[in-house]
Amino acid sequence: MKNIYDMTRDDLIMWLSTYNIKSFKAIQIFEWLYVHRVKSFDEMTNLKKELIELLQENFSISDIAIRKKEESSDALKYLFELKDNNLIEAVVMKHDYGVSVCVSSQIGCNMGCKFCESGKLKRVRNLEPGEIILQLLKIEEDAGFKINSVVIMGIGEPFDNYENIIKFLKIVNDAKGMAIGARHITVSTSGLVPKIREFADFPLQINLAISLHASNDKLREEIMPINKVYKIGDILEAVKYYIEKTNRRVTIEYLLLNNVNDSKEDANELCKLLRGLNVYVNLIPYNETSHLEFVKSSQKRKDEFFEILNRNGITVTVRREFGGSISAACGQLRANEVNKS
Ligand code: SAH
Ligand code: SF4
């Protein structure tokens, strides 16, 4: 049976129309699910009995289980178990300005980045839109706060699960759904060029982040095998198209790996690549994992890298480190759990 959380409002309207039921019923169903957060169709008391029965015959109101939770002062990390026993995780980050949540988009990831826990595990399957929605619903229910922003930076490559991500984004952004503003939603990709272009044509004003992590193809290919398919030049061309189409500034994520991609030459090369593009660079401190060959950049190397970008007029920030003590890089909690069993 289909999970009702997989349905966008338009999907529901379509489904209702096949029974000649008026479209505004979709609004009522959405309000029950996302405002009142009911767990059964019986509780949808302003719907006719016939419609409730029809919903019961066709849909489930699915759930996910919290398998483990780790907590620190500024972060919360959830390990979820899905219906088929697969494990995924989500991280909650508490900022002064609100709560943001990092969700997973797939079980495992086929991109195989050398520094990433998620890439170690080949993709088992894509997450359904409802399974991504449920990460948010479950967190709000368990933690008792309202999520202000969402980043798709957990386990998986979102653009390798494009259709489901688009449905997820529509539901999250829907004023009658989770009602999180498009500008408070960010999708991060390792650089699947055709999907970046397709996303440029998607009408919602969602933020795009590119995991670049290297400033030349040779190095990027070594640490991110997907670069054999989509070169840096092609990615930046697609980014240019995205900016032209959406007028939105794009985030370039750059993971700082000690003595791998953090030299002065790397920084200068990055400046050259990005010159004239409406982007800003977010330097990411590496969360050390079981990939022992990678360690985080020293403070000195990080500062020098930052300064070079700054001097070259590139807007640059360093990502704040959350909950280091709770294996905060997405994929780590899952990896710990799977390796144990
Ligand atoms: N697949 C997408 C989104 C998920 S990964 C992507 O690659 O963009 C989200 C971000 O976390 C990426 O920038 C990724 O390179 C980074 N990342 C992976 N492992 C990390 C680690 N151990 N420490 C810090 N960031 C990491
Ligand atoms: Fe996949 Fe992103 Fe990890 Fe690369 S960094 S393996 S694309 S999740």
Coordinates of C-alpha atoms and ligand atoms in Angstrom, one line a residue:
M1 CA 0.0 0.0 0.0
K2 CA 1.3 3.5 -0.8
N3 CA 2.5 5.7 2.0
I4 CA 0.4 8.8 2.1
Y5 CA 3.5 10.9 2.8
D6 CA 4.7 10.1 -0.7
M7 CA 1.9 12.1 -2.2
T8 CA 2.3 15.8 -3.1
R9 CA -0.8 17.8 -2.9
D10 CA -1.1 17.6 -6.7
D11 CA -0.8 13.8 -6.6
L12 CA -3.6 13.7 -4.1
I13 CA -5.8 16.0 -6.2
M14 CA -5.2 13.7 -9.2
W15 CA -6.1 10.7 -7.2
L16 CA -9.2 12.3 -5.8
S17 CA -10.3 13.4 -9.3
T18 CA -10.4 9.7 -10.4
Y19 CA -13.3 9.4 -7.9
N20 CA -14.8 12.7 -8.8
I21 CA -13.9 14.1 -5.4
K22 CA -13.3 17.9 -5.2
S23 CA -9.7 19.0 -5.0
F24 CA -10.1 21.0 -1.8
K25 CA -10.3 17.7 0.1
A26 CA -6.6 17.4 -0.6
I27 CA -6.1 20.6 1.5
Q28 CA -8.0 19.0 4.3
I29 CA -6.0 15.8 4.1
F30 CA -2.8 17.7 4.1
E31 CA -3.9 19.7 7.2
W32 CA -4.6 16.5 9.1
L33 CA -1.3 15.1 8.2
Y34 CA 1.0 18.1 8.5
V35 CA -0.8 20.5 10.9
H36 CA -2.6 18.1 13.2
R37 CA -0.2 15.3 12.6
V38 CA -2.8 12.5 12.9
K39 CA -1.7 8.9 12.7
S40 CA -4.9 7.4 11.4
F41 CA -7.5 8.3 8.8
D42 CA -10.2 7.8 11.4
E43 CA -9.1 11.0 13.0
M44 CA -9.8 13.1 9.9
T45 CA -13.2 14.0 11.3
N46 CA -14.2 16.5 8.7
L47 CA -14.0 14.0 5.9
K48 CA -17.0 11.8 4.9
K49 CA -17.0 8.2 6.0
E50 CA -16.7 7.1 2.3
L51 CA -13.6 9.1 1.8
I52 CA -12.0 7.9 5.0
E53 CA -12.6 4.3 3.8
L54 CA -11.3 5.0 0.4
L55 CA -8.1 6.4 1.9
Q56 CA -7.8 3.4 4.2
E57 CA -8.1 1.0 1.2
N58 CA -5.4 2.8 -0.8
F59 CA -2.9 4.3 1.6
S60 CA -1.0 3.7 4.8
I61 CA 0.1 6.5 7.2
S62 CA 3.6 5.1 7.5
D63 CA 6.1 5.6 10.4
I64 CA 9.8 5.3 11.1
A65 CA 11.4 4.1 14.3
I66 CA 14.1 5.8 16.3
R67 CA 16.7 3.2 16.7
K68 CA 19.3 5.5 18.4
K69 CA 19.7 9.1 19.4
E70 CA 22.8 11.0 20.4
E71 CA 22.7 14.4 21.9
S72 CA 25.2 17.2 22.5
S73 CA 24.7 20.8 23.5
D74 CA 24.1 22.1 20.0
A75 CA 23.2 19.0 18.0
L76 CA 21.0 15.9 18.0
K77 CA 21.6 12.9 15.9
Y78 CA 19.0 10.3 15.0
L79 CA 19.5 6.8 13.6
F80 CA 16.2 5.7 12.1
E81 CA 15.0 2.2 11.1
L82 CA 12.8 2.0 8.1
K83 CA 10.0 -0.5 7.4
D84 CA 12.4 -2.9 5.7
N85 CA 15.0 -2.6 8.5
N86 CA 17.4 -0.4 6.6
L87 CA 19.1 2.3 8.7
I88 CA 19.4 6.0 7.8
E89 CA 20.2 9.1 9.8
A90 CA 19.4 12.7 10.3
V91 CA 21.2 15.4 12.2
V92 CA 19.6 18.4 14.0
M93 CA 21.7 21.5 14.3
K94 CA 20.6 24.2 16.7
H95 CA 21.6 27.7 15.6
D96 CA 20.8 31.0 17.3
Y97 CA 18.3 31.7 14.5
G98 CA 16.6 28.3 14.6
V99 CA 16.8 24.6 14.0
S100 CA 18.1 23.1 10.8
V101 CA 17.9 19.4 10.0
C102 CA 20.2 17.4 7.6
V103 CA 18.2 14.5 6.0
S104 CA 19.3 11.4 4.1
S105 CA 18.2 10.9 0.6
Q106 CA 19.3 7.3 -0.2
I107 CA 20.4 4.2 1.7
G108 CA 24.1 4.3 0.8
C109 CA 25.6 6.2 -2.1
N110 CA 27.0 5.1 -5.4
M111 CA 29.3 8.1 -5.9
G112 CA 32.1 6.4 -3.8
C113 CA 33.9 9.6 -2.6
K114 CA 37.0 8.4 -0.8
F115 CA 36.6 10.4 2.4
C116 CA 32.9 9.7 3.0
E117 CA 31.3 7.0 5.1
S118 CA 28.2 6.9 3.0
G119 CA 30.2 6.3 -0.1
K120 CA 31.7 3.2 1.4
L121 CA 28.3 1.5 1.2
K122 CA 27.0 1.1 -2.3
R123 CA 23.5 2.3 -2.8
V124 CA 21.0 -0.2 -1.4
R125 CA 18.0 1.8 -2.6
N126 CA 16.5 5.2 -3.0
L127 CA 14.4 6.7 -0.2
E128 CA 10.8 7.4 -1.1
P129 CA 9.6 11.0 -0.7
G130 CA 7.6 10.0 2.4
E131 CA 10.7 8.4 4.0
I132 CA 12.5 11.7 3.8
I133 CA 9.4 13.6 5.1
L134 CA 9.1 11.1 8.0
Q135 CA 12.6 12.0 9.2
L136 CA 11.4 15.6 9.7
L137 CA 8.0 14.6 11.2
K138 CA 9.6 12.2 13.6
I139 CA 12.2 14.7 14.8
E140 CA 9.6 17.4 15.4
E141 CA 7.4 14.8 17.3
D142 CA 10.4 13.5 19.4
A143 CA 12.2 16.8 20.1
G144 CA 9.1 19.0 20.3
F145 CA 10.4 21.9 18.2
K146 CA 9.6 23.3 14.8
I147 CA 12.2 22.8 12.1
N148 CA 13.1 26.1 10.4
S149 CA 15.4 24.8 7.7
V150 CA 16.3 21.7 5.9
V151 CA 19.5 20.6 4.1
I152 CA 19.7 17.4 2.0
M153 CA 23.2 16.6 3.0
G154 CA 22.8 13.3 4.8
I155 CA 23.4 9.8 3.4
G156 CA 23.0 9.7 -0.4
E157 CA 23.3 11.7 -3.5
P158 CA 20.0 13.6 -3.9
F159 CA 20.3 14.1 -7.6
D160 CA 20.7 10.3 -8.0
N161 CA 17.2 10.1 -6.6
Y162 CA 15.8 13.1 -8.5
E163 CA 12.1 12.4 -8.9
N164 CA 11.6 11.5 -5.3
I165 CA 13.6 14.6 -4.1
I166 CA 11.4 16.9 -6.2
K167 CA 8.3 15.4 -4.6
F168 CA 9.9 15.7 -1.2
L169 CA 10.7 19.4 -1.9
K170 CA 7.1 20.1 -3.0
I171 CA 5.7 18.6 0.2
V172 CA 8.2 20.3 2.5
N173 CA 7.6 23.6 0.8
D174 CA 3.8 23.3 0.5
A175 CA 2.0 26.0 2.6
K176 CA -0.4 23.2 3.6
G177 CA 2.4 20.7 4.1
M178 CA 5.5 21.3 6.2
A179 CA 5.4 24.9 5.1
I180 CA 9.2 25.4 5.1
G181 CA 10.2 28.3 2.8
A182 CA 12.2 27.4 -0.3
R183 CA 15.0 29.8 0.8
H184 CA 15.3 27.7 3.9
I185 CA 15.9 24.5 2.0
T186 CA 19.3 23.5 0.5
V187 CA 20.1 20.6 -1.8
S188 CA 23.8 19.5 -1.9
T189 CA 25.1 17.5 -4.9
S190 CA 28.5 16.0 -5.8
G191 CA 27.9 17.5 -9.3
L192 CA 25.5 15.5 -11.5
V193 CA 25.5 18.0 -14.3
P194 CA 22.3 17.1 -16.2
K195 CA 20.4 17.2 -12.9
I196 CA 21.9 20.6 -12.0
R197 CA 20.6 21.9 -15.3
E198 CA 17.2 20.3 -14.8
F199 CA 17.0 21.7 -11.2
A200 CA 17.7 25.2 -12.7
D201 CA 14.4 24.9 -14.4
F202 CA 12.5 23.8 -11.3
P203 CA 10.3 26.7 -10.2
L204 CA 11.0 26.8 -6.5
Q205 CA 13.7 29.1 -5.1
I206 CA 15.7 26.4 -3.4
N207 CA 19.4 26.8 -2.5
L208 CA 21.9 24.7 -4.4
A209 CA 25.3 23.6 -2.9
I210 CA 28.0 21.9 -4.9
S211 CA 30.5 19.6 -3.2
L212 CA 33.6 20.6 -5.2
H213 CA 36.4 19.7 -2.7
A214 CA 39.2 20.1 -5.3
S215 CA 40.3 22.7 -7.7
N216 CA 41.6 20.5 -10.5
D217 CA 40.2 17.4 -12.3
K218 CA 43.2 15.3 -11.5
L219 CA 42.8 15.6 -7.7
R220 CA 39.0 15.6 -7.8
E221 CA 39.0 12.4 -9.8
E222 CA 41.2 10.8 -7.1
I223 CA 38.9 11.7 -4.2
M224 CA 35.6 11.9 -6.0
P225 CA 35.3 9.2 -8.8
I226 CA 32.2 10.9 -10.2
N227 CA 34.6 13.5 -11.6
K228 CA 35.5 10.9 -14.3
V229 CA 32.0 11.5 -15.7
Y230 CA 31.4 15.2 -14.9
K231 CA 34.5 17.4 -15.0
I232 CA 34.9 20.6 -12.9
G233 CA 34.5 22.7 -16.1
D234 CA 31.2 21.1 -16.9
I235 CA 29.9 21.5 -13.3
L236 CA 30.8 25.2 -13.3
E237 CA 29.1 25.6 -16.7
A238 CA 26.0 24.1 -15.2
V239 CA 26.3 26.3 -12.1
K240 CA 26.5 29.3 -14.4
Y241 CA 23.3 28.2 -16.1
Y242 CA 21.7 27.7 -12.8
I243 CA 22.6 31.2 -11.7
E244 CA 21.4 32.7 -15.0
K245 CA 18.1 30.9 -14.7
T246 CA 17.4 31.4 -11.0
N247 CA 19.4 34.6 -10.1
R248 CA 20.4 32.7 -7.0
R249 CA 23.8 32.6 -5.5
V250 CA 25.3 29.0 -5.3
T251 CA 27.3 27.6 -2.5
I252 CA 30.5 25.9 -3.3
E253 CA 31.4 23.4 -0.5
Y254 CA 35.1 22.7 0.0
L255 CA 36.1 20.0 2.4
L256 CA 39.5 20.7 3.9
L257 CA 41.6 17.6 3.9
N258 CA 45.1 18.0 5.4
N259 CA 47.8 17.9 2.8
V260 CA 45.4 16.6 0.2
N261 CA 43.5 19.7 -1.2
D262 CA 44.4 22.5 1.2
S263 CA 47.7 24.0 -0.1
K264 CA 48.1 27.6 -1.2
E265 CA 48.3 26.5 -4.8
D266 CA 44.9 24.7 -4.3
A267 CA 43.4 27.9 -2.9
N268 CA 44.8 30.1 -5.7
E269 CA 43.5 27.6 -8.3
L270 CA 40.1 27.7 -6.7
C271 CA 40.0 31.5 -6.9
K272 CA 40.8 31.3 -10.6
L273 CA 38.0 28.8 -11.2
L274 CA 35.4 30.8 -9.4
R275 CA 36.3 34.3 -10.6
G276 CA 33.3 36.2 -11.8
L277 CA 30.8 33.5 -10.7
N278 CA 28.0 34.5 -8.2
V279 CA 29.0 31.9 -5.7
Y280 CA 30.3 31.8 -2.1
V281 CA 32.6 29.2 -0.7
N282 CA 31.8 27.2 2.5
L283 CA 35.0 25.6 3.9
I284 CA 34.1 22.4 5.7
P285 CA 36.2 21.1 8.5
Y286 CA 36.6 17.3 7.9
N287 CA 35.0 15.0 10.5
E288 CA 37.5 12.2 10.8
T289 CA 36.1 8.8 10.0
S290 CA 37.2 5.3 9.4
H291 CA 39.0 6.5 6.3
L292 CA 42.3 6.8 8.1
E293 CA 44.2 8.3 5.2
F294 CA 42.2 11.6 5.6
V295 CA 42.5 14.0 8.5
K296 CA 41.2 17.5 9.0
S297 CA 43.4 20.4 7.9
S298 CA 45.5 22.1 10.6
Q299 CA 44.3 25.4 11.9
K300 CA 47.3 27.1 10.1
R301 CA 46.5 25.6 6.7
K302 CA 42.8 26.3 7.1
D303 CA 43.5 30.0 8.0
E304 CA 45.9 30.4 5.0
F305 CA 43.4 28.9 2.7
F306 CA 40.7 31.1 4.0
E307 CA 42.9 34.2 3.7
I308 CA 43.8 33.6 0.0
L309 CA 40.1 33.3 -0.9
N310 CA 39.3 36.4 1.1
R311 CA 42.1 38.4 -0.5
N312 CA 40.8 37.4 -3.9
G313 CA 37.4 38.9 -3.2
I314 CA 35.6 35.5 -2.8
T315 CA 33.0 35.4 -0.1
V316 CA 34.1 32.6 2.2
T317 CA 32.8 31.1 5.4
V318 CA 33.9 28.2 7.6
R319 CA 31.2 25.8 8.5
R320 CA 30.6 25.6 12.2
E321 CA 31.4 22.2 13.7
F322 CA 28.4 20.6 15.4
G323 CA 28.4 17.9 18.0
G324 CA 31.9 16.6 17.2
S325 CA 31.4 14.2 20.1
I326 CA 28.4 12.6 18.5
S327 CA 29.9 11.4 15.2
A328 CA 28.3 14.3 13.5
A329 CA 29.2 13.7 9.9
C330 CA 26.3 12.1 8.3
G331 CA 26.9 8.4 7.7
Q332 CA 29.1 7.9 10.7
L333 CA 26.4 6.9 13.2
R334 CA 25.1 4.4 10.7
A335 CA 28.5 3.1 9.9
N336 CA 29.2 2.6 13.6
E337 CA 26.0 0.7 14.1
V338 CA 26.4 -1.5 11.0
N339 CA 30.0 -2.4 11.8
K340 CA 29.0 -3.5 15.2
S341 CA 26.5 -6.0 14.0
Ligands
SAH1 N1 25.9 13.5 -1.8 C1 25.7 14.9 -1.6 C2 25.1 15.2 -0.3 C3 25.4 14.4 0.9 S1 27.1 14.6 1.4 C4 27.0 15.6 -1.7 O1 28.1 15.0 -1.8 O2 27.0 16.8 -1.8 C5 27.1 16.2 2.2 C6 28.4 16.8 2.3 O3 29.1 16.2 3.4 C7 29.3 16.8 1.1 O4 29.9 18.0 0.9 C8 30.3 15.8 1.5 O5 31.5 15.9 0.8 C9 30.5 16.1 3.0 N2 31.1 15.0 3.8 C10 31.2 13.7 3.6 N3 32.0 13.1 4.5 C11 32.3 14.1 5.4 C12 33.1 14.1 6.6 N4 33.6 13.0 7.1 N5 33.3 15.3 7.2 C13 32.8 16.4 6.7 N6 32.0 16.4 5.6 C14 31.8 15.3 4.9
SF4_2 FE1 27.8 10.2 -1.8 FE2 28.0 12.8 -1.1 FE3 29.3 10.9 0.3 FE4 30.1 11.5 -2.1 S1 30.1 12.8 -0.3 S2 29.9 9.4 -1.3 S3 28.2 11.9 -3.1 S4 27.1 11.1 0.1

